[in-house]
Short mmCIF file of N, CA, C and O in Angstrom, two decimals:
data_model
loop_
_atom_site.label_atom_id
_atom_site.label_comp_id
_atom_site.label_asym_id
_atom_site.label_seq_id
_atom_site.Cartn_x
_atom_site.Cartn_y
_atom_site.Cartn_z
N MET A 1 0.89 -1.18 -0.10
CA MET A 1 0.09 0.08 0.05
C MET A 1 0.95 1.18 -0.08
O MET A 1 1.86 1.30 0.79
N ASN A 2 0.46 2.15 -0.84
CA ASN A 2 1.37 3.34 -0.96
C ASN A 2 0.52 4.48 -0.52
O ASN A 2 -0.55 4.39 0.01
N ASP A 3 1.25 5.68 -0.27
CA ASP A 3 0.67 6.85 0.51
C ASP A 3 -0.50 7.24 -0.49
O ASP A 3 -1.50 7.84 0.27
N GLU A 4 -0.50 7.14 -1.67
CA GLU A 4 -1.67 7.68 -2.57
C GLU A 4 -2.89 6.87 -2.26
O GLU A 4 -4.13 7.41 -2.01
N GLU A 5 -2.71 5.60 -2.07
CA GLU A 5 -3.97 4.71 -1.64
C GLU A 5 -4.47 5.05 -0.34
O GLU A 5 -5.64 5.14 0.10
N ILE A 6 -3.52 5.39 0.45
CA ILE A 6 -3.84 5.65 2.05
C ILE A 6 -4.57 6.82 2.02
O ILE A 6 -5.59 7.32 2.60
N ASN A 7 -4.17 7.93 1.14
CA ASN A 7 -4.87 9.21 1.21
C ASN A 7 -6.30 9.10 0.52
O ASN A 7 -7.20 9.63 1.05
N LYS A 8 -6.40 8.11 -0.38
CA LYS A 8 -7.65 7.96 -1.14
C LYS A 8 -8.64 7.43 0.04
O LYS A 8 -9.84 7.75 0.16
N VAL A 9 -8.28 6.47 0.89
CA VAL A 9 -8.99 5.79 1.64
C VAL A 9 -9.38 6.75 2.94
O VAL A 9 -10.56 7.03 3.50
N ALA A 10 -8.42 7.59 3.28
CA ALA A 10 -8.58 8.75 4.35
C ALA A 10 -9.53 9.64 3.83
O ALA A 10 -10.43 10.21 4.62
N ASP A 11 -9.54 10.05 2.54
CA ASP A 11 -10.58 11.04 2.10
C ASP A 11 -11.93 10.52 2.09
O ASP A 11 -12.99 11.14 2.54
N GLU A 12 -12.03 9.10 1.99
CA GLU A 12 -13.43 8.32 2.05
C GLU A 12 -14.08 8.54 3.60
O GLU A 12 -15.05 8.81 3.89
N LEU A 13 -13.02 8.13 4.50
CA LEU A 13 -13.30 8.29 5.91
C LEU A 13 -13.68 9.57 6.17
O LEU A 13 -14.58 9.84 7.16
N GLU A 14 -12.91 10.67 5.83
CA GLU A 14 -13.23 12.23 6.22
C GLU A 14 -14.58 12.40 5.86
O GLU A 14 -15.33 13.32 6.49
N ARG A 15 -15.14 12.01 4.65
CA ARG A 15 -16.38 12.42 4.27
C ARG A 15 -17.49 11.69 5.25
O ARG A 15 -18.52 12.47 5.70
N VAL A 16 -17.20 10.52 5.95
CA VAL A 16 -17.99 9.88 6.87
C VAL A 16 -17.95 10.67 8.15
O VAL A 16 -19.12 10.98 8.76
N VAL A 17 -16.71 11.23 8.43
CA VAL A 17 -16.67 11.89 9.82
C VAL A 17 -17.36 13.30 9.70
O VAL A 17 -17.88 13.81 10.59
N ASP A 18 -17.43 13.88 8.45
CA ASP A 18 -18.16 14.99 8.33
C ASP A 18 -19.70 14.76 8.28
O ASP A 18 -20.44 15.96 8.30
N ASP A 19 -20.16 13.72 8.17
CA ASP A 19 -21.69 13.47 8.20
C ASP A 19 -22.21 13.52 9.54
O ASP A 19 -21.91 12.73 10.35
N GLU A 20 -22.98 14.45 9.69
CA GLU A 20 -23.54 14.89 11.10
C GLU A 20 -24.66 13.89 11.62
O GLU A 20 -24.98 13.78 12.66
N ASN A 21 -25.00 12.86 10.66
CA ASN A 21 -25.89 11.93 10.89
C ASN A 21 -25.34 10.65 11.60
O ASN A 21 -26.01 9.83 12.04
N VAL A 22 -23.95 10.61 11.47
CA VAL A 22 -23.28 9.55 12.05
C VAL A 22 -23.01 9.99 13.60
O VAL A 22 -22.54 11.14 13.93
N PRO A 23 -23.40 8.89 14.39
CA PRO A 23 -23.18 9.21 15.95
C PRO A 23 -21.79 9.73 16.12
O PRO A 23 -20.79 9.27 15.62
N ALA A 24 -21.68 10.67 17.35
CA ALA A 24 -20.48 11.37 17.74
C ALA A 24 -19.32 10.20 18.10
O ALA A 24 -18.40 10.44 17.66
N ASN A 25 -19.74 9.33 18.81
CA ASN A 25 -18.82 8.17 19.34
C ASN A 25 -18.13 7.40 18.05
O ASN A 25 -17.01 7.14 17.96
N VAL A 26 -18.92 7.27 17.06
CA VAL A 26 -18.58 6.57 15.75
C VAL A 26 -17.47 7.85 14.87
O VAL A 26 -16.35 7.27 14.62
N ARG A 27 -18.00 8.87 14.96
CA ARG A 27 -16.91 9.92 14.42
C ARG A 27 -15.60 9.96 15.12
O ARG A 27 -14.64 10.16 14.50
N ASP A 28 -15.62 9.83 16.47
CA ASP A 28 -14.42 9.99 17.03
C ASP A 28 -13.39 8.68 16.87
O ASP A 28 -12.39 8.90 16.66
N SER A 29 -14.18 7.66 16.71
CA SER A 29 -13.44 6.48 16.34
C SER A 29 -12.79 6.51 15.03
O SER A 29 -11.75 6.21 14.77
N LEU A 30 -13.71 7.06 14.12
CA LEU A 30 -13.13 7.24 12.75
C LEU A 30 -11.97 8.30 12.68
O LEU A 30 -10.95 8.13 11.91
N GLU A 31 -11.95 9.35 13.64
CA GLU A 31 -11.00 10.31 13.70
C GLU A 31 -9.79 9.57 14.08
O GLU A 31 -8.59 9.83 13.54
N GLU A 32 -9.71 8.73 15.07
CA GLU A 32 -8.64 7.78 15.36
C GLU A 32 -8.04 7.02 14.38
O GLU A 32 -6.87 6.97 14.11
N ALA A 33 -8.78 6.32 13.50
CA ALA A 33 -8.49 5.56 12.32
C ALA A 33 -7.78 6.58 11.53
O ALA A 33 -6.65 6.28 10.79
N LEU A 34 -8.30 7.79 11.12
CA LEU A 34 -7.76 8.70 10.24
C LEU A 34 -6.23 9.06 10.82
O LEU A 34 -5.38 9.32 10.00
N GLU A 35 -6.24 9.23 12.13
CA GLU A 35 -4.84 9.55 12.71
C GLU A 35 -3.74 8.47 12.43
O GLU A 35 -2.64 8.77 12.01
N TYR A 36 -4.22 7.27 12.49
CA TYR A 36 -3.41 6.18 12.14
C TYR A 36 -2.90 6.34 10.69
O TYR A 36 -1.80 6.09 10.31
N LEU A 37 -3.92 6.47 9.93
CA LEU A 37 -3.64 6.50 8.25
C LEU A 37 -2.61 7.74 8.10
O LEU A 37 -1.90 7.40 7.07
N ARG A 38 -2.76 8.76 8.76
CA ARG A 38 -1.97 10.06 8.34
C ARG A 38 -0.67 10.12 8.98
O ARG A 38 -0.06 11.06 8.97
N ASP A 39 -0.47 9.01 9.95
CA ASP A 39 0.81 9.00 10.62
C ASP A 39 2.03 8.78 9.51
O ASP A 39 2.40 7.61 9.35
N ASP A 40 2.56 9.84 9.21
CA ASP A 40 3.81 9.56 8.08
C ASP A 40 5.10 8.82 8.80
O ASP A 40 5.94 8.39 8.01
N GLY A 41 5.09 8.77 10.03
CA GLY A 41 6.45 8.25 10.77
C GLY A 41 6.18 6.73 10.64
O GLY A 41 7.15 6.13 11.26
N ARG A 42 5.19 6.09 10.36
CA ARG A 42 5.01 4.72 10.32
C ARG A 42 4.88 4.13 8.94
O ARG A 42 4.65 4.77 7.98
N ASP A 43 5.27 2.87 8.77
CA ASP A 43 5.33 2.16 7.61
C ASP A 43 3.85 2.17 7.25
O ASP A 43 2.77 1.90 7.89
N PRO A 44 3.45 2.32 5.78
CA PRO A 44 2.02 2.27 5.44
C PRO A 44 1.28 1.11 5.64
O PRO A 44 0.03 1.14 6.13
N SER A 45 1.90 -0.14 5.75
CA SER A 45 1.18 -1.40 6.04
C SER A 45 0.75 -1.30 7.68
O SER A 45 -0.09 -1.92 7.89
N GLU A 46 1.59 -0.85 8.43
CA GLU A 46 1.45 -0.68 9.68
C GLU A 46 0.28 0.25 9.95
O GLU A 46 -0.64 -0.02 10.87
N ARG A 47 0.31 1.38 9.40
CA ARG A 47 -0.89 2.37 9.31
C ARG A 47 -2.05 1.83 9.02
O ARG A 47 -3.39 2.03 9.71
N ALA A 48 -2.03 1.17 7.92
CA ALA A 48 -3.31 0.52 7.46
C ALA A 48 -3.82 -0.67 8.49
O ALA A 48 -5.14 -0.61 8.85
N ALA A 49 -3.02 -1.38 9.16
CA ALA A 49 -3.46 -2.48 9.79
C ALA A 49 -3.95 -1.85 11.23
O ALA A 49 -5.10 -2.29 11.78
N SER A 50 -3.38 -0.63 11.58
CA SER A 50 -3.86 -0.05 13.04
C SER A 50 -5.36 0.54 12.58
O SER A 50 -6.24 0.41 13.39
N ALA A 51 -5.38 1.13 11.37
CA ALA A 51 -6.71 1.72 11.05
C ALA A 51 -7.86 0.61 10.96
O ALA A 51 -9.06 0.67 11.29
N ILE A 52 -7.33 -0.47 10.34
CA ILE A 52 -8.33 -1.74 10.17
C ILE A 52 -8.78 -2.17 11.55
O ILE A 52 -9.97 -2.42 11.77
N ASN A 53 -8.19 -2.26 12.49
CA ASN A 53 -8.51 -2.53 13.92
C ASN A 53 -9.64 -1.67 14.45
O ASN A 53 -10.54 -2.05 15.06
N VAL A 54 -9.42 -0.40 14.40
CA VAL A 54 -10.22 0.58 14.80
C VAL A 54 -11.67 0.39 13.98
O VAL A 54 -12.77 0.29 14.52
N LEU A 55 -11.49 0.19 12.60
CA LEU A 55 -12.72 0.11 12.00
C LEU A 55 -13.59 -1.08 11.99
O LEU A 55 -14.79 -1.06 12.14
N ASN A 56 -12.89 -2.20 12.30
CA ASN A 56 -13.55 -3.34 12.67
C ASN A 56 -14.31 -3.13 13.99
O ASN A 56 -15.44 -3.78 14.11
N ASP A 57 -13.82 -2.64 14.89
CA ASP A 57 -14.72 -2.34 16.13
C ASP A 57 -15.75 -1.50 15.92
O ASP A 57 -16.70 -1.60 16.41
N VAL A 58 -15.63 -0.35 15.26
CA VAL A 58 -16.56 0.66 15.16
C VAL A 58 -17.82 0.15 14.30
O VAL A 58 -18.89 0.53 14.38
N SER A 59 -17.32 -0.80 13.26
CA SER A 59 -18.38 -1.24 12.36
C SER A 59 -19.49 -2.25 13.05
O SER A 59 -20.39 -2.57 12.67
N ASN A 60 -19.15 -2.55 14.30
CA ASN A 60 -20.15 -3.36 15.11
C ASN A 60 -21.00 -2.69 16.12
O ASN A 60 -21.80 -3.01 16.76
N ASP A 61 -20.76 -1.24 15.92
CA ASP A 61 -21.83 -0.20 16.69
C ASP A 61 -23.12 -0.60 16.25
O ASP A 61 -23.44 -0.29 15.10
N PRO A 62 -24.03 -0.80 17.12
CA PRO A 62 -25.57 -0.83 16.81
C PRO A 62 -26.32 0.35 16.26
O PRO A 62 -27.23 0.25 15.62
N ASN A 63 -25.48 1.32 16.65
CA ASN A 63 -26.24 2.85 16.25
C ASN A 63 -25.70 3.33 14.98
O ASN A 63 -26.20 4.29 14.49
N LEU A 64 -24.91 2.49 14.28
CA LEU A 64 -24.28 2.93 13.02
C LEU A 64 -25.34 2.78 12.11
O LEU A 64 -25.78 1.82 11.68
N PRO A 65 -25.54 3.90 11.26
CA PRO A 65 -26.43 3.88 10.02
C PRO A 65 -25.99 2.95 9.07
O PRO A 65 -24.87 2.63 8.90
N THR A 66 -26.70 1.98 8.54
CA THR A 66 -26.40 1.09 7.55
C THR A 66 -25.53 1.63 6.34
O THR A 66 -24.53 0.90 6.07
N HIS A 67 -25.66 2.78 5.75
CA HIS A 67 -24.91 3.12 4.71
C HIS A 67 -23.51 3.43 5.21
O HIS A 67 -22.41 3.26 4.43
N THR A 68 -23.40 3.99 6.46
CA THR A 68 -21.99 4.34 7.06
C THR A 68 -21.45 2.90 7.32
O THR A 68 -20.19 2.85 6.99
N ARG A 69 -22.07 1.87 7.65
CA ARG A 69 -21.51 0.66 7.93
C ARG A 69 -20.90 0.17 6.63
O ARG A 69 -19.83 -0.47 6.63
N THR A 70 -21.76 0.30 5.51
CA THR A 70 -21.25 -0.17 4.25
C THR A 70 -19.99 0.64 3.67
O THR A 70 -19.05 -0.13 3.36
N VAL A 71 -19.87 1.72 3.90
CA VAL A 71 -18.66 2.49 3.71
C VAL A 71 -17.50 2.10 4.51
O VAL A 71 -16.44 1.81 4.13
N ILE A 72 -17.77 1.76 5.97
CA ILE A 72 -16.71 1.42 6.58
C ILE A 72 -16.10 -0.05 6.16
O ILE A 72 -14.80 -0.37 6.14
N TRP A 73 -17.03 -0.95 5.91
CA TRP A 73 -16.78 -2.34 5.30
C TRP A 73 -15.97 -2.18 4.11
O TRP A 73 -14.76 -2.74 3.90
N ASN A 74 -16.26 -1.28 3.23
CA ASN A 74 -15.71 -1.11 1.93
C ASN A 74 -14.07 -0.64 2.21
O ASN A 74 -13.25 -1.05 1.40
N VAL A 75 -14.09 0.46 3.04
CA VAL A 75 -12.79 0.83 3.24
C VAL A 75 -11.82 -0.04 4.15
O VAL A 75 -10.57 -0.31 3.74
N SER A 76 -12.34 -0.80 4.96
CA SER A 76 -11.74 -1.93 5.48
C SER A 76 -11.13 -2.88 4.53
O SER A 76 -10.00 -3.38 4.60
N GLY A 77 -12.21 -3.28 3.48
CA GLY A 77 -11.45 -4.25 2.50
C GLY A 77 -10.73 -3.70 1.59
O GLY A 77 -9.52 -4.47 1.20
N GLU A 78 -10.64 -2.29 1.37
CA GLU A 78 -9.53 -1.86 0.49
C GLU A 78 -8.37 -1.87 1.26
O GLU A 78 -7.39 -2.20 0.66
N LEU A 79 -8.19 -1.59 2.55
CA LEU A 79 -7.02 -1.51 3.26
C LEU A 79 -6.57 -3.08 3.54
O LEU A 79 -5.26 -3.23 3.48
N GLU A 80 -7.55 -3.81 3.78
CA GLU A 80 -6.93 -5.25 3.89
C GLU A 80 -6.40 -5.95 2.59
O GLU A 80 -5.31 -6.70 2.58
N THR A 81 -7.10 -5.49 1.41
CA THR A 81 -6.39 -6.00 0.20
C THR A 81 -5.02 -5.31 -0.10
O THR A 81 -4.26 -6.17 -0.54
N ALA A 82 -4.88 -4.05 0.21
CA ALA A 82 -3.66 -3.35 0.15
C ALA A 82 -2.78 -4.03 0.91
O ALA A 82 -1.50 -4.04 0.36
N THR A 83 -2.85 -4.51 2.07
CA THR A 83 -1.81 -4.77 2.88
C THR A 83 -1.33 -6.32 2.59
O THR A 83 -0.38 -6.57 3.00
N THR A 84 -2.17 -6.91 1.97
CA THR A 84 -1.85 -8.31 1.54
C THR A 84 -1.08 -8.61 0.21
O THR A 84 -0.61 -9.54 -0.26
N GLU A 85 -0.99 -7.37 -0.43
CA GLU A 85 -0.40 -7.26 -1.94
C GLU A 85 1.11 -7.35 -1.81
O GLU A 85 1.80 -6.90 -0.94
#
């Protein structure tokens, strides 16, 4: 996974964070995932793995809107695919 791919995923998560229909606790968790993704001091695979852990936890939130859960699953899938290449 390269920085360009990470930035693309981070942009997708940023759109979810900006959605006021998403519960505040979920937005906070997504901000944490974004911090991992944007940590230039770490290897891209390491950044992706850390973000995946956060996204997996937040995707189980029962208050998560369905469309948001789908976006989170898609982003997680992109990160997982990229880390295994």
